[in-house]
Amino acid sequence: MHVCLILDNNSLTDTVVQALDRAGRHRVTVFHDISELTQSTLTPDAILIGLQQFTALRENEPMVYLRLSRRSRIVVVLSSRELLDAAHILAFADAWVFEDINVDRINELLDLGLEGHCLMPKQFLSRLGVDEIRLTLLPRLSEPEFETLRLLGQGLNNRTIANQLDLSEAVIKSMVRSVLSKLHFRNRTEAGVFAARQQGALQSAREGMVPPHMHAAPAQRTGTS
């Protein structure tokens, strides 16, 4: 199998190349940026591409993306904490690999990707698994936004939150919208339920002390075609 790599950093590239080499059945070509990939005349069986590179390809070179997707399977490599941010674009890939969870199974994942499937870590298929991802995103909130989320977990309305934080109701309304956007909630009720369910973990997650992902958790196969 011919595999082309265009990943987001050299360390990740080295890790993936070593894993592919151990299988002893792949011809590997490494590209350093999108321009090298688009100008190449190679026709690989699979393209392993970092999330940032894939986003640039989709947004800046849509026709190139279509040409590549017709002749090769495209497998996006990303970290688990990027999943919610990238949900809108991952549907355009044939499969995904999570560098912090299952990149060590890259050879198996490539075989599945050629068939139009991918392995989804089990925790992503549960409500608590999505909570775990959101906990890693809490540091992106400002302090007032974090306090707003915490008070949403108490079921308070905007006026009451404004009174408690000594801010205007208009400012709280704006911060609620920001919280929903940054953590990818559909509405304030979903945000409040999350904050109530995870109230014991909010502060430690805010300080960057989220428990590590369950790297050894079993995965489930799900089709992406």
Coordinates of C-alpha atoms in Angstrom, one line a residue:
M1 CA 0.0 0.0 0.0
H2 CA 1.3 3.5 -0.9
V3 CA 0.7 5.9 1.9
C4 CA 1.3 9.7 1.8
L5 CA 1.8 11.7 5.0
I6 CA 1.2 15.4 5.5
L7 CA 0.9 15.9 9.2
D8 CA 0.9 18.9 11.5
N9 CA 4.2 18.4 13.2
N10 CA 7.5 16.5 12.8
S11 CA 7.2 14.5 16.0
L12 CA 3.8 13.1 15.0
T13 CA 5.2 12.3 11.5
D14 CA 8.1 10.4 13.0
T15 CA 5.8 8.4 15.2
V16 CA 3.5 7.5 12.4
V17 CA 6.3 6.6 10.0
Q18 CA 7.9 4.3 12.6
A19 CA 4.5 2.6 13.2
L20 CA 4.0 2.1 9.4
D21 CA 7.6 0.8 9.0
R22 CA 7.0 -1.9 11.6
A23 CA 4.3 -3.4 9.5
G24 CA 6.8 -3.7 6.6
R25 CA 4.1 -3.6 3.9
H26 CA 3.8 0.1 3.1
R27 CA 5.5 2.5 0.8
V28 CA 5.6 5.8 2.6
T29 CA 6.0 9.3 1.1
V30 CA 6.2 12.3 3.4
F31 CA 5.1 15.8 2.3
H32 CA 5.8 18.9 4.3
D33 CA 2.9 21.1 3.2
I34 CA -0.2 21.2 1.1
S35 CA 1.6 22.7 -2.0
E36 CA 3.9 19.6 -2.2
L37 CA 0.9 17.3 -2.1
T38 CA -1.2 19.2 -4.7
Q39 CA 1.7 19.4 -7.1
S40 CA 2.6 15.7 -6.8
T41 CA 1.6 13.3 -9.6
L42 CA 1.6 10.4 -7.1
T43 CA -1.6 8.4 -6.7
P44 CA -1.4 6.9 -3.1
D45 CA -3.9 4.5 -1.7
A46 CA -4.3 6.6 1.4
I47 CA -3.4 10.1 2.5
L48 CA -2.8 10.6 6.2
I49 CA -3.3 14.3 6.9
G50 CA -3.2 16.4 10.0
L51 CA -6.3 18.3 11.0
Q52 CA -4.8 21.8 10.3
Q53 CA -3.6 20.7 6.9
F54 CA -6.9 19.1 6.1
T55 CA -8.8 22.2 7.1
A56 CA -6.6 24.3 4.9
L57 CA -7.1 21.9 2.0
R58 CA -10.9 21.9 2.3
E59 CA -11.2 25.7 2.7
N60 CA -8.5 26.9 0.3
E61 CA -8.2 24.2 -2.3
P62 CA -11.7 22.6 -2.7
M63 CA -11.1 21.4 -6.2
V64 CA -7.8 19.8 -5.2
Y65 CA -9.6 18.1 -2.3
L66 CA -12.2 16.7 -4.7
R67 CA -9.5 15.4 -7.1
L68 CA -7.6 13.7 -4.2
S69 CA -10.7 12.2 -2.6
R70 CA -11.6 10.5 -5.9
R71 CA -8.3 8.7 -6.2
S72 CA -7.2 8.1 -2.5
R73 CA -8.7 7.5 0.9
I74 CA -8.2 10.5 3.2
V75 CA -7.6 9.8 6.8
V76 CA -7.4 12.8 9.2
V77 CA -5.1 12.6 12.2
L78 CA -6.2 14.7 15.2
S79 CA -6.2 14.8 18.9
S80 CA -9.2 13.9 20.9
R81 CA -9.6 17.4 22.3
E82 CA -10.0 18.7 18.7
L83 CA -13.0 16.5 18.0
L84 CA -15.8 18.9 18.8
D85 CA -14.1 21.8 17.1
A86 CA -13.6 19.7 14.0
A87 CA -16.9 18.0 13.8
H88 CA -18.1 20.1 10.9
I89 CA -15.2 19.1 8.7
L90 CA -14.5 15.5 9.7
A91 CA -17.5 14.3 7.6
F92 CA -15.4 15.0 4.5
A93 CA -12.7 12.5 5.5
D94 CA -12.9 8.7 5.0
A95 CA -11.7 7.9 8.5
W96 CA -10.0 9.5 11.5
V97 CA -7.1 8.6 13.7
F98 CA -6.6 10.1 17.2
E99 CA -3.0 10.7 17.9
D100 CA -3.4 10.5 21.7
I101 CA -5.6 7.4 21.7
N102 CA -5.2 5.0 18.8
V103 CA -2.3 6.1 16.5
D104 CA -0.4 3.0 17.6
R105 CA -3.0 1.0 15.6
I106 CA -2.4 3.0 12.5
N107 CA -1.9 -0.1 10.3
E108 CA -5.3 -1.6 11.3
L109 CA -6.9 1.9 10.9
L110 CA -5.6 2.3 7.4
D111 CA -7.0 -1.1 6.4
L112 CA -10.4 0.0 7.7
G113 CA -10.1 3.4 6.1
L114 CA -9.6 1.8 2.7
E115 CA -13.0 0.1 3.3
G116 CA -14.7 3.3 4.3
H117 CA -14.7 2.6 8.1
C118 CA -12.9 3.9 11.2
L119 CA -12.5 2.9 14.8
M120 CA -14.2 5.3 17.2
P121 CA -12.9 5.1 20.8
K122 CA -15.7 3.9 23.0
Q123 CA -15.7 6.9 25.2
F124 CA -16.7 9.2 22.3
L125 CA -19.9 7.2 21.9
S126 CA -21.2 8.1 25.4
R127 CA -22.4 11.3 27.0
L128 CA -19.7 11.2 29.6
G129 CA -17.1 10.8 26.9
V130 CA -18.2 14.0 25.2
D131 CA -18.2 15.6 28.7
E132 CA -14.5 14.5 29.0
I133 CA -13.7 16.4 25.8
R134 CA -15.5 19.5 26.9
L135 CA -13.6 19.4 30.2
T136 CA -10.4 19.8 28.3
L137 CA -11.8 22.9 26.6
L138 CA -12.7 24.8 29.8
P139 CA -9.4 26.7 29.9
R140 CA -10.5 28.6 26.8
L141 CA -13.2 30.3 28.9
S142 CA -12.6 33.6 30.5
E143 CA -13.2 33.8 34.3
P144 CA -16.6 35.5 33.9
E145 CA -17.6 32.9 31.3
F146 CA -16.5 30.1 33.5
E147 CA -18.5 31.5 36.4
T148 CA -21.5 31.9 34.1
L149 CA -21.3 28.2 33.1
R150 CA -21.0 27.2 36.7
L151 CA -24.2 29.2 37.6
L152 CA -26.0 27.8 34.6
G153 CA -25.4 24.4 36.3
Q154 CA -27.5 25.7 39.2
G155 CA -30.4 26.4 36.9
L156 CA -30.2 30.2 37.3
N157 CA -31.6 32.6 34.7
N158 CA -29.6 35.5 33.2
R159 CA -31.0 38.1 35.6
T160 CA -30.0 36.1 38.6
I161 CA -26.6 35.3 37.2
A162 CA -26.1 39.0 36.4
N163 CA -26.9 39.9 40.0
Q164 CA -24.5 37.3 41.4
L165 CA -21.6 38.4 39.2
D166 CA -22.4 42.1 39.4
L167 CA -22.7 42.4 35.7
S168 CA -25.5 43.6 33.4
E169 CA -28.0 41.2 32.0
A170 CA -26.9 42.1 28.5
V171 CA -23.3 41.1 29.3
I172 CA -24.4 37.8 30.7
K173 CA -26.5 37.1 27.6
S174 CA -23.4 37.7 25.5
M175 CA -21.3 35.4 27.7
V176 CA -23.8 32.6 27.6
R177 CA -23.6 32.7 23.8
S178 CA -19.8 32.6 24.0
V179 CA -19.9 29.6 26.4
L180 CA -22.2 27.8 24.0
S181 CA -19.9 28.5 21.1
K182 CA -16.6 27.7 22.7
L183 CA -17.8 24.4 24.2
H184 CA -20.1 23.4 21.4
F185 CA -23.4 23.3 23.2
R186 CA -26.7 23.4 21.3
N187 CA -28.5 25.5 23.9
R188 CA -28.2 26.8 27.5
T189 CA -30.1 23.8 28.9
E190 CA -27.4 21.4 27.5
A191 CA -24.7 23.6 29.0
G192 CA -26.5 23.7 32.4
V193 CA -26.9 19.9 32.5
F194 CA -23.2 19.5 31.7
A195 CA -22.2 21.9 34.5
A196 CA -24.4 20.2 37.0
R197 CA -23.3 16.7 36.0
Q198 CA -19.6 17.7 36.1
Q199 CA -19.7 20.2 39.0
G200 CA -17.1 18.3 40.9
A201 CA -14.6 18.3 38.0
L202 CA -15.1 21.8 36.7
Q203 CA -12.5 23.7 38.8
S204 CA -9.8 21.1 38.3
A205 CA -10.4 20.9 34.6
R206 CA -10.4 24.7 34.5
E207 CA -6.9 24.5 36.0
G208 CA -5.8 22.0 33.4
M209 CA -5.9 18.9 35.7
V210 CA -8.3 16.8 33.7
P211 CA -7.7 13.0 34.2
P212 CA -6.0 11.4 31.1
H213 CA -8.0 9.7 28.4
M214 CA -8.5 6.0 28.8
H215 CA -5.9 5.1 26.2
A216 CA -6.6 1.4 26.5
A217 CA -10.3 1.7 26.2
P218 CA -11.9 -0.6 23.6
A219 CA -13.0 0.9 20.4
Q220 CA -16.0 0.4 18.2
R221 CA -16.2 0.2 14.4
T222 CA -18.4 2.7 12.7
G223 CA -18.9 3.4 9.0
T224 CA -18.1 6.8 7.5
S225 CA -19.1 6.1 4.0

